[in-house]
Short mmCIF file of C-alpha atoms in Angstrom, two decimals:
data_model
loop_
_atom_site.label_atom_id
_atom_site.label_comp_id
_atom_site.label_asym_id
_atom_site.label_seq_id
_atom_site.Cartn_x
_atom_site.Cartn_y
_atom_site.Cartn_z
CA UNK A 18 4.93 61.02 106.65
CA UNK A 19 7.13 60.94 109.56
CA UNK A 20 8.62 64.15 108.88
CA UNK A 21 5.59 66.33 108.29
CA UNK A 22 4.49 65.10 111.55
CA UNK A 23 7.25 66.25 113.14
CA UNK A 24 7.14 69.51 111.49
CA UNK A 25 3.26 69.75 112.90
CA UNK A 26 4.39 68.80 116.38
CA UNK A 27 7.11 71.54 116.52
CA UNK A 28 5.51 74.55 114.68
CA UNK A 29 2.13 73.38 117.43
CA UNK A 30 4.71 73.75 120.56
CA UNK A 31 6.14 76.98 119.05
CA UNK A 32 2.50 78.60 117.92
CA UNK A 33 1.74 77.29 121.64
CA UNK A 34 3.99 79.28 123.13
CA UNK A 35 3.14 82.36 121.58
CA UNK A 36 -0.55 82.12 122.28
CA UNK A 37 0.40 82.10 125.82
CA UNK A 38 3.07 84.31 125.83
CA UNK A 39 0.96 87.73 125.50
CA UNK A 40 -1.09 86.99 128.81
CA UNK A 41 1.89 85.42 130.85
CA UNK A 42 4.30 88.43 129.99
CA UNK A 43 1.62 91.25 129.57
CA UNK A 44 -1.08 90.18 132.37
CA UNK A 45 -4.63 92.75 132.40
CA UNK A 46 -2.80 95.45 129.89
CA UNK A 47 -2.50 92.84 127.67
CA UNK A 48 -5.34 91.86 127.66
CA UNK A 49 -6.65 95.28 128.05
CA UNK A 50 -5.37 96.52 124.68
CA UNK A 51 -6.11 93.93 122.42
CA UNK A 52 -9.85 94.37 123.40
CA UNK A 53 -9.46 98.25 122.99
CA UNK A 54 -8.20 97.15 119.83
CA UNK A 55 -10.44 94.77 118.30
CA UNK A 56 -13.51 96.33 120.25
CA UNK A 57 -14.88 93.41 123.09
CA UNK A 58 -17.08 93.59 125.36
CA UNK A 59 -14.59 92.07 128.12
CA UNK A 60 -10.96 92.00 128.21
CA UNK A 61 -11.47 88.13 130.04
CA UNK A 62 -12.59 87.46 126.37
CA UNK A 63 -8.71 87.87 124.68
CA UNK A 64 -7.09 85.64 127.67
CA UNK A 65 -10.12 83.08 127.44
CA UNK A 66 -9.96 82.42 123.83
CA UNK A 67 -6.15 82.35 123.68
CA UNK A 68 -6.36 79.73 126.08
CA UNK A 69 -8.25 78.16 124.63
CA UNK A 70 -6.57 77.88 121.27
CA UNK A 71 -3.42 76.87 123.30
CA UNK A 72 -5.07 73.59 124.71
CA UNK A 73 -6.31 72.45 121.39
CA UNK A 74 -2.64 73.27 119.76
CA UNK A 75 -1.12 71.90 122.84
CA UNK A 76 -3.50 68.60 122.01
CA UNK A 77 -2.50 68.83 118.19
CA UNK A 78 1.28 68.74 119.24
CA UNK A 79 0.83 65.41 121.88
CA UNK A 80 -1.08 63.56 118.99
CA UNK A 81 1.20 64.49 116.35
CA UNK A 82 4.65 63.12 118.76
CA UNK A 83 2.36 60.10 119.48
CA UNK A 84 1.85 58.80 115.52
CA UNK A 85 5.40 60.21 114.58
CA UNK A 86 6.57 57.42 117.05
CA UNK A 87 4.25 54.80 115.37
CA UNK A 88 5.62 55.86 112.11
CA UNK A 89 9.14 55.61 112.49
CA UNK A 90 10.39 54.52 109.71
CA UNK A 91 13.70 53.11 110.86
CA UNK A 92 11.98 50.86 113.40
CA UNK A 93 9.51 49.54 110.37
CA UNK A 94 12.62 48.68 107.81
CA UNK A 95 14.03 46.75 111.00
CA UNK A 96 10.97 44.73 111.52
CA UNK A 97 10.93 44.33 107.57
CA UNK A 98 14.11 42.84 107.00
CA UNK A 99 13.95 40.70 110.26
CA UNK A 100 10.83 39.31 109.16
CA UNK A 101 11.87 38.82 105.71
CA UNK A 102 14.62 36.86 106.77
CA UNK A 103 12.10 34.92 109.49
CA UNK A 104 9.59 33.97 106.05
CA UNK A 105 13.04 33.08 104.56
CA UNK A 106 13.88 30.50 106.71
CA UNK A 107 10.01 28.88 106.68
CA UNK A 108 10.04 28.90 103.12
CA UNK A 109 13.32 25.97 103.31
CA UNK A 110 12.13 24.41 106.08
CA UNK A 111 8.22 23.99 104.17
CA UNK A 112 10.51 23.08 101.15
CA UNK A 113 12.92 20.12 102.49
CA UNK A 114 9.96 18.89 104.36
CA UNK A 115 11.37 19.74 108.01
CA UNK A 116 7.66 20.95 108.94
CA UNK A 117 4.28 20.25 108.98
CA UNK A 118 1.95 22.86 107.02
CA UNK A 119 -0.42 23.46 110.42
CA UNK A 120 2.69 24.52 112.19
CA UNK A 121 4.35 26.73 109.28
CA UNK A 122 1.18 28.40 109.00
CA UNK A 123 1.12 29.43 112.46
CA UNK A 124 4.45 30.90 111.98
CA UNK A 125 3.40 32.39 109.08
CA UNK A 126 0.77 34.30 111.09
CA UNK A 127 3.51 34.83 113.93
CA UNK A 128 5.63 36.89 111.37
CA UNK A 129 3.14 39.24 109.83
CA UNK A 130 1.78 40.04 113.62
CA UNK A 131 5.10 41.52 114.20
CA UNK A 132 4.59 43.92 110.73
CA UNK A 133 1.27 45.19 111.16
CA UNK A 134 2.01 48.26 108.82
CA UNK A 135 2.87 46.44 106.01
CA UNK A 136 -0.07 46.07 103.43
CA UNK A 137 -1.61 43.18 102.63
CA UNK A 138 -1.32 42.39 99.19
CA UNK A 139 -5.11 43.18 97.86
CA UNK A 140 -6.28 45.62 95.77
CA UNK A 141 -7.92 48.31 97.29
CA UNK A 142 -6.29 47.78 100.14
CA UNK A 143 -5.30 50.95 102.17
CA UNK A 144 -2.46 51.61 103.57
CA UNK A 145 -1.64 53.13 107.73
CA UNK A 146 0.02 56.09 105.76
CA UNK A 147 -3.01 56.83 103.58
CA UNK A 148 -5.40 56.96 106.76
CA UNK A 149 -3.26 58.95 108.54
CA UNK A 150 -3.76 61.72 105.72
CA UNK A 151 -6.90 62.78 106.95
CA UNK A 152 -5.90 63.24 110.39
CA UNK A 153 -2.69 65.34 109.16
CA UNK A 154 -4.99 67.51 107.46
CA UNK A 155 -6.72 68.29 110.71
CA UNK A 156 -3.59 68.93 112.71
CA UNK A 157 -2.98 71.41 109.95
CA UNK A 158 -5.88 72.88 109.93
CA UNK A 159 -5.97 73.65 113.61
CA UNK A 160 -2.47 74.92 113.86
CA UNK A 161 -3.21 77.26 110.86
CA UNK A 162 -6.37 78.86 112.63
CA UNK A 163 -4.98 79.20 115.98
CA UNK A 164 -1.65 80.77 113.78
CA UNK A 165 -4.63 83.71 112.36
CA UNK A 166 -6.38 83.48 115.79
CA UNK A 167 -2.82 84.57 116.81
CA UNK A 168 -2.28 87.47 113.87
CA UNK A 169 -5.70 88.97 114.72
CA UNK A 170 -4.37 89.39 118.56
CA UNK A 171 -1.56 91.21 117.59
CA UNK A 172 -3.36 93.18 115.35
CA UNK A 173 -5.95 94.03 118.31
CA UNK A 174 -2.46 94.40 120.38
CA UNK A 175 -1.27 97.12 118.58
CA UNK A 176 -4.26 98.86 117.55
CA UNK A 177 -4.95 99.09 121.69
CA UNK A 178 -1.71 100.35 121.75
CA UNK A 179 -1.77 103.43 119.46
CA UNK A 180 -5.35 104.16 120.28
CA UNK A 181 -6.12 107.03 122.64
CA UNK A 182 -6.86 106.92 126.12
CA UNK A 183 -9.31 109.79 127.60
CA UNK A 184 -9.30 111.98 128.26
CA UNK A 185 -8.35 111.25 124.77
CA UNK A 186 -11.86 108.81 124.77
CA UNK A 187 -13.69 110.22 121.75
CA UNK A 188 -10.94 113.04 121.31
CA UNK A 189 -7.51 113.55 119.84
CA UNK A 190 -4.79 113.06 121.94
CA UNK A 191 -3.75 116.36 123.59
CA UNK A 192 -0.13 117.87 122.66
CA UNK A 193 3.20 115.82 124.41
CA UNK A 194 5.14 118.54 126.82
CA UNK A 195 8.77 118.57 125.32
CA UNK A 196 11.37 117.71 128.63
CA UNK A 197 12.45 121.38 130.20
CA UNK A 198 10.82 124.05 131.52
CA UNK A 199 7.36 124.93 130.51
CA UNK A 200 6.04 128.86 130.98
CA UNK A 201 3.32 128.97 133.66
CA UNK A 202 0.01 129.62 133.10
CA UNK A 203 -1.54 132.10 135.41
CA UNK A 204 -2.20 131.13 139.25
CA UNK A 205 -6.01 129.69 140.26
CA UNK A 206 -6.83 130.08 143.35
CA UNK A 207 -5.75 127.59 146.31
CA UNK A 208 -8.72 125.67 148.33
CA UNK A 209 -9.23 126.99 151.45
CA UNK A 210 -10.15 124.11 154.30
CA UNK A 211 -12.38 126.71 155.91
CA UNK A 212 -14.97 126.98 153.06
CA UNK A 213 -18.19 125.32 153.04
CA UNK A 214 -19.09 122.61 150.91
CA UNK A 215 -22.20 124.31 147.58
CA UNK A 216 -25.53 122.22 147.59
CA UNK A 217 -26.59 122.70 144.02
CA UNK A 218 -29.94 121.83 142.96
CA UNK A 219 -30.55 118.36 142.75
CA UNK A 220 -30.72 118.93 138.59
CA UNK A 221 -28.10 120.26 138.10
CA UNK A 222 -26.10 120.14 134.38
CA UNK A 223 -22.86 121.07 135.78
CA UNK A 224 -20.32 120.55 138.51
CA UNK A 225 -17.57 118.57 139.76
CA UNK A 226 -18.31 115.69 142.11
CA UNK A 227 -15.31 113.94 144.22
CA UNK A 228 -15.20 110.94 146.55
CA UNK A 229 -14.14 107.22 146.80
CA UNK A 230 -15.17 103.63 146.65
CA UNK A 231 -16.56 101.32 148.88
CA UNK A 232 -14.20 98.53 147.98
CA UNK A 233 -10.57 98.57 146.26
CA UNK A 234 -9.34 101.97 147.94
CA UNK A 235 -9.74 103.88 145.19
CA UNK A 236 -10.62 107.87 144.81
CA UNK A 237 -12.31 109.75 141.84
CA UNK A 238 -13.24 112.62 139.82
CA UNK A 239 -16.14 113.16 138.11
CA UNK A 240 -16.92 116.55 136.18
CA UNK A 241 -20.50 117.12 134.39
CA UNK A 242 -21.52 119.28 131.48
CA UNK A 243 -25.09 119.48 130.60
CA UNK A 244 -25.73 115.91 128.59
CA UNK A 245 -21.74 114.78 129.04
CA UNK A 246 -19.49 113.23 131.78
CA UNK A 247 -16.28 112.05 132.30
CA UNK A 248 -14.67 110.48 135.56
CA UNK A 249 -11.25 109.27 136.68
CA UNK A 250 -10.72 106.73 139.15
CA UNK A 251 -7.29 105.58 140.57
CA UNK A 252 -5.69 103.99 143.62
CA UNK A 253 -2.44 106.26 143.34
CA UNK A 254 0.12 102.97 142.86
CA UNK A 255 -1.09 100.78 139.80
CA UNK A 256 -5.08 100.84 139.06
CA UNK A 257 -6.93 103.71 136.78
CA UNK A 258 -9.39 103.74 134.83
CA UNK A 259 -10.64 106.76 132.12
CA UNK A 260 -14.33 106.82 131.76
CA UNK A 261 -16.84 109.09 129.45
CA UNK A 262 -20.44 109.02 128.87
CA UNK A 263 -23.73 110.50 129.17
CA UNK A 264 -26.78 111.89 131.62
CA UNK A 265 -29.85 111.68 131.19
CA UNK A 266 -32.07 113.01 133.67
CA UNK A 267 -29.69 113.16 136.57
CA UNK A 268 -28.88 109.46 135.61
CA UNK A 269 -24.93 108.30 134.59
CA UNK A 270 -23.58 106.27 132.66
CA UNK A 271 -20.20 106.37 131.65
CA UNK A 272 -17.67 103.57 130.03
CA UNK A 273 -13.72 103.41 129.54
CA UNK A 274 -12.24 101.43 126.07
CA UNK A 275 -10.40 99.05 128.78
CA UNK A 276 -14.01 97.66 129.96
CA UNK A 277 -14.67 99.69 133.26
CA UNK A 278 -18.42 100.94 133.51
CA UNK A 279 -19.64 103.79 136.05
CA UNK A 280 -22.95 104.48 136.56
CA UNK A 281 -25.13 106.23 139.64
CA UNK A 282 -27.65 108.78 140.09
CA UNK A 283 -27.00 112.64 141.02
CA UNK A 284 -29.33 114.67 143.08
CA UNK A 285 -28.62 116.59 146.64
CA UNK A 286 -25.58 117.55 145.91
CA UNK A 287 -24.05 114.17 145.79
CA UNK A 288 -23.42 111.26 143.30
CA UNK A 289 -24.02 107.62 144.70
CA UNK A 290 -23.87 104.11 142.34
CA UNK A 291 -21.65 102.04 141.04
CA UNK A 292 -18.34 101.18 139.65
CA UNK A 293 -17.57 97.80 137.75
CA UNK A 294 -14.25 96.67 135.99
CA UNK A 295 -12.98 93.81 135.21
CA UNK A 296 -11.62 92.92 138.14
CA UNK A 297 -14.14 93.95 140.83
CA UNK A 298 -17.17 95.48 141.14
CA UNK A 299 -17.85 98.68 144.07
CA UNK A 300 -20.42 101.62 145.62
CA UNK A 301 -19.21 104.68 145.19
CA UNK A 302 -20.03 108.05 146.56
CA UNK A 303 -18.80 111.48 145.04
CA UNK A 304 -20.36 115.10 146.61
CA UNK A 305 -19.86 118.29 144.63
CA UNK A 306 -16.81 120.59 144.89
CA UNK A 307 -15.67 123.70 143.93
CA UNK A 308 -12.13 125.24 143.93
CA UNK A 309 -9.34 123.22 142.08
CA UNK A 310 -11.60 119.75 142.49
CA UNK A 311 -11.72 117.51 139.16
CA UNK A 312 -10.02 115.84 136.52
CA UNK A 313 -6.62 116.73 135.54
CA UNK A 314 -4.20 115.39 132.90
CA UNK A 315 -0.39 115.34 131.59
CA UNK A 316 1.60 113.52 128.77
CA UNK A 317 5.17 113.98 128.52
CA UNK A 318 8.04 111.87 127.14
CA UNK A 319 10.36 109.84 129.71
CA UNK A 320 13.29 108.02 128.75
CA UNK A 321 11.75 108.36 125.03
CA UNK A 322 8.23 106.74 126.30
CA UNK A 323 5.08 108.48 126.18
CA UNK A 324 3.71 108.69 129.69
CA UNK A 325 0.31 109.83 130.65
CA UNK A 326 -0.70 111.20 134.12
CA UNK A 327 -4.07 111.49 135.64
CA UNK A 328 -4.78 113.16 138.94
CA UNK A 329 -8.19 113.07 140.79
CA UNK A 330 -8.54 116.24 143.06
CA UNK A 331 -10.93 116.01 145.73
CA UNK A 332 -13.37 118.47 147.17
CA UNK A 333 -10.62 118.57 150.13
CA UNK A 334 -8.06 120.00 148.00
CA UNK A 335 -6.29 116.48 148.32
CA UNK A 336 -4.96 114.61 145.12
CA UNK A 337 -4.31 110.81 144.47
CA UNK A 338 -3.02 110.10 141.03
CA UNK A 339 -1.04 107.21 138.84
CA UNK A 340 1.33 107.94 136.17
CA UNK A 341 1.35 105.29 133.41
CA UNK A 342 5.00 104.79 131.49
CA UNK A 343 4.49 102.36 128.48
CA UNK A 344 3.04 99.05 130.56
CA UNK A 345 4.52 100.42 133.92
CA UNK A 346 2.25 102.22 136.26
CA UNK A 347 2.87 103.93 139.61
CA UNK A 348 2.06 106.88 141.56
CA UNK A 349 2.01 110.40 140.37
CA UNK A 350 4.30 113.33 141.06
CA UNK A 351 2.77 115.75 143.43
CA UNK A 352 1.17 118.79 141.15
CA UNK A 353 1.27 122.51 142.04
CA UNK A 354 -2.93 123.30 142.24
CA UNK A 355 -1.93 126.83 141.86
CA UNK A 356 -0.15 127.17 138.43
CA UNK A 357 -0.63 122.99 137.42
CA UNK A 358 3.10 122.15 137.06
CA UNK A 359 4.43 119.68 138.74
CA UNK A 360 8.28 118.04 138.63
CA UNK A 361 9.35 114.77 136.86
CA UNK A 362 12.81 113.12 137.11
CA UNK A 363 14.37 116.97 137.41
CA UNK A 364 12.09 118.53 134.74
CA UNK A 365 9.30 120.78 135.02
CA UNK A 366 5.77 120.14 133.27
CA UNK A 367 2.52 121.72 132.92
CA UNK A 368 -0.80 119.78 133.70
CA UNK A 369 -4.50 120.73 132.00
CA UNK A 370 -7.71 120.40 133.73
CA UNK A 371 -10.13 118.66 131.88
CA UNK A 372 -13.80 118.58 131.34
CA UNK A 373 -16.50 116.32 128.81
#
């Protein structure tokens, strides 16, 4: 009995550690991915539930020390023997008539009060070890869910990881560029500061819309087809989000797989709502643009890593963009507006615009 509960209390600290380790190590991506993978509503969801699991394994692993102490069995053959020798020596003295049978029975009573764990000897009598049994089976029971709780998160973990990000929402994943040179596409032409910002009708099914948030410091894209949308939002060092979604009658809504939600109203020329992810909540404001203005996207290999790059241009020709290198994000090369390349550790790449 001892040693199964020390084999609960040490697989508990070690499953334990691993339900914590994915949130610790990985922080928001983490969490991020597995609920891209396994399809949540909110990535607070993954970290919330593994925590979850961890206290009540954590628990398991304290309760399982505690009665492996109680159980020693070393300590209980001591206290055997020693008492065994104490009845011993009350059984002569009761025999040569050295004491009275009101005292030896209090001594008698003395000695099995120091061996509580031994049985007394009844039928039907039930033993510590036998109702411990029941309470094993529960320590089991909880480490083994928590251990699948545990297997489904990596299973959402890597299925977040392979999946693809827009614009790759609801699309394959556009072709890697190969490290070297890449032939350039011919030249668009270059904003001009001196031209005046378009006022399309207030229902209109197509344009791209640029601006910023109210809160966070972040800029972004948004470029409308008809029915479809998509948007990019970034603070050029470590936050993005991809969204994609629909309008209906001049109304947005859009959604990214990592939990982000846009949504706002277009009319005058301008967009104006709001922006909520899982880690704050914003206005925005976006007015339409013309020129190079809108989404743009590159994925290339670096050191063997995929990496994916998003740029938001905005209707004053300027950029702000965050490239995003396995779990490492930071902020985007510069890129060329008039032929889309731009330069990454010494090699030479080709950006796409994108659209819904």
């Amino acid at each position: 009995m001892s040693r199964r509960l020390s084999t609960v209390s040490i697989v508990s600290s070690a499953v334990v550690a691993a339900l914590t380790a994915g949130p610790a190590l990985g922080g928001p991506t983490f969490a991020e991915r597995v609920q891209q993978g396994l399809s949540l509503d909110a990535s607070r969801t993954v970290w919330q539930g593994l925590c979850f699991a961890a206290l009540v394994v954590s628990m398991t692993a304290a309760v399982s020390a505690h009665l492996e102490k109680t159980s020693d069995l070393r300590a209980r053959v001591g206290a055997a023997e020693a008492a065994g020798v104490m009845l011993a020596g009350l059984q002569a003295r009761l025999e040569y008539g050295g004491l009275a049978m009101q005292e030896a029975a209090q001594e008698y009573r003395d000695v099995l009060a120091g061996i509580p764990f031994v049985p007394e000897a009844q039928g039907g009598t039930t033993s510590p070890s036998e109702r411990r049994e029941p309470r094993l089976a529960l320590q089991l029971t909880v480490v083994v869910l928590a251990a699948l709780l545990l297997a489904v998160t990596f299973v959402g973990l890597i299925r977040g990881g392979v999946a693809a990000e827009p614009g790759g929402e609801n699309a394959g994943a556009p072709p890697i560029a190969s490290e070297g040179p890449t032939p350039t596409p011919a030249p668009s032409p270059a904003p001009t500061a001196a031209t005046p910002t378009p006022r399309p009708p207030a229902d209109a099914t197509q344009g791209v819309f640029g601006g910023g948030t109210q809160d966070g410091g972040a800029s972004l894209a948004i470029v409308i087809d008809a029915d479809r949308a998509m948007a990019y939002v970034c603070d050029g060092r470590q936050f993005e989000s991809w969204l994609q979604g629909s309008v209906v009658d001049g109304r947005l809504d859009l959604s990214s797989p990592s939990g982000a939600r846009l949504t706002g109203d277009l009319g005058d020329g301008a967009i104006s709502g709001e922006l909520r992810t899982p880690t704050f909540d914003t206005p925005f404001t976006a007015t339409v643009a013309t020129g190079p203005a809108g989404v743009y996207e590159a994925r290339i290999q670096v050191n063997g890593t995929q990496a994916r790059i998003g740029w938001a241009v905005l209707p004053d020709g300027s950029q702000v963009g965050v490239i995003a290198v396995g779990d490492t994000r930071g902020a985007a090369p510069d890129l060329d507006l008039t032929d889309l390349t731009f330069t990454h550790n010494g090699s030479l790449f080709t950006a796409r615009k994108l659209g819904p």
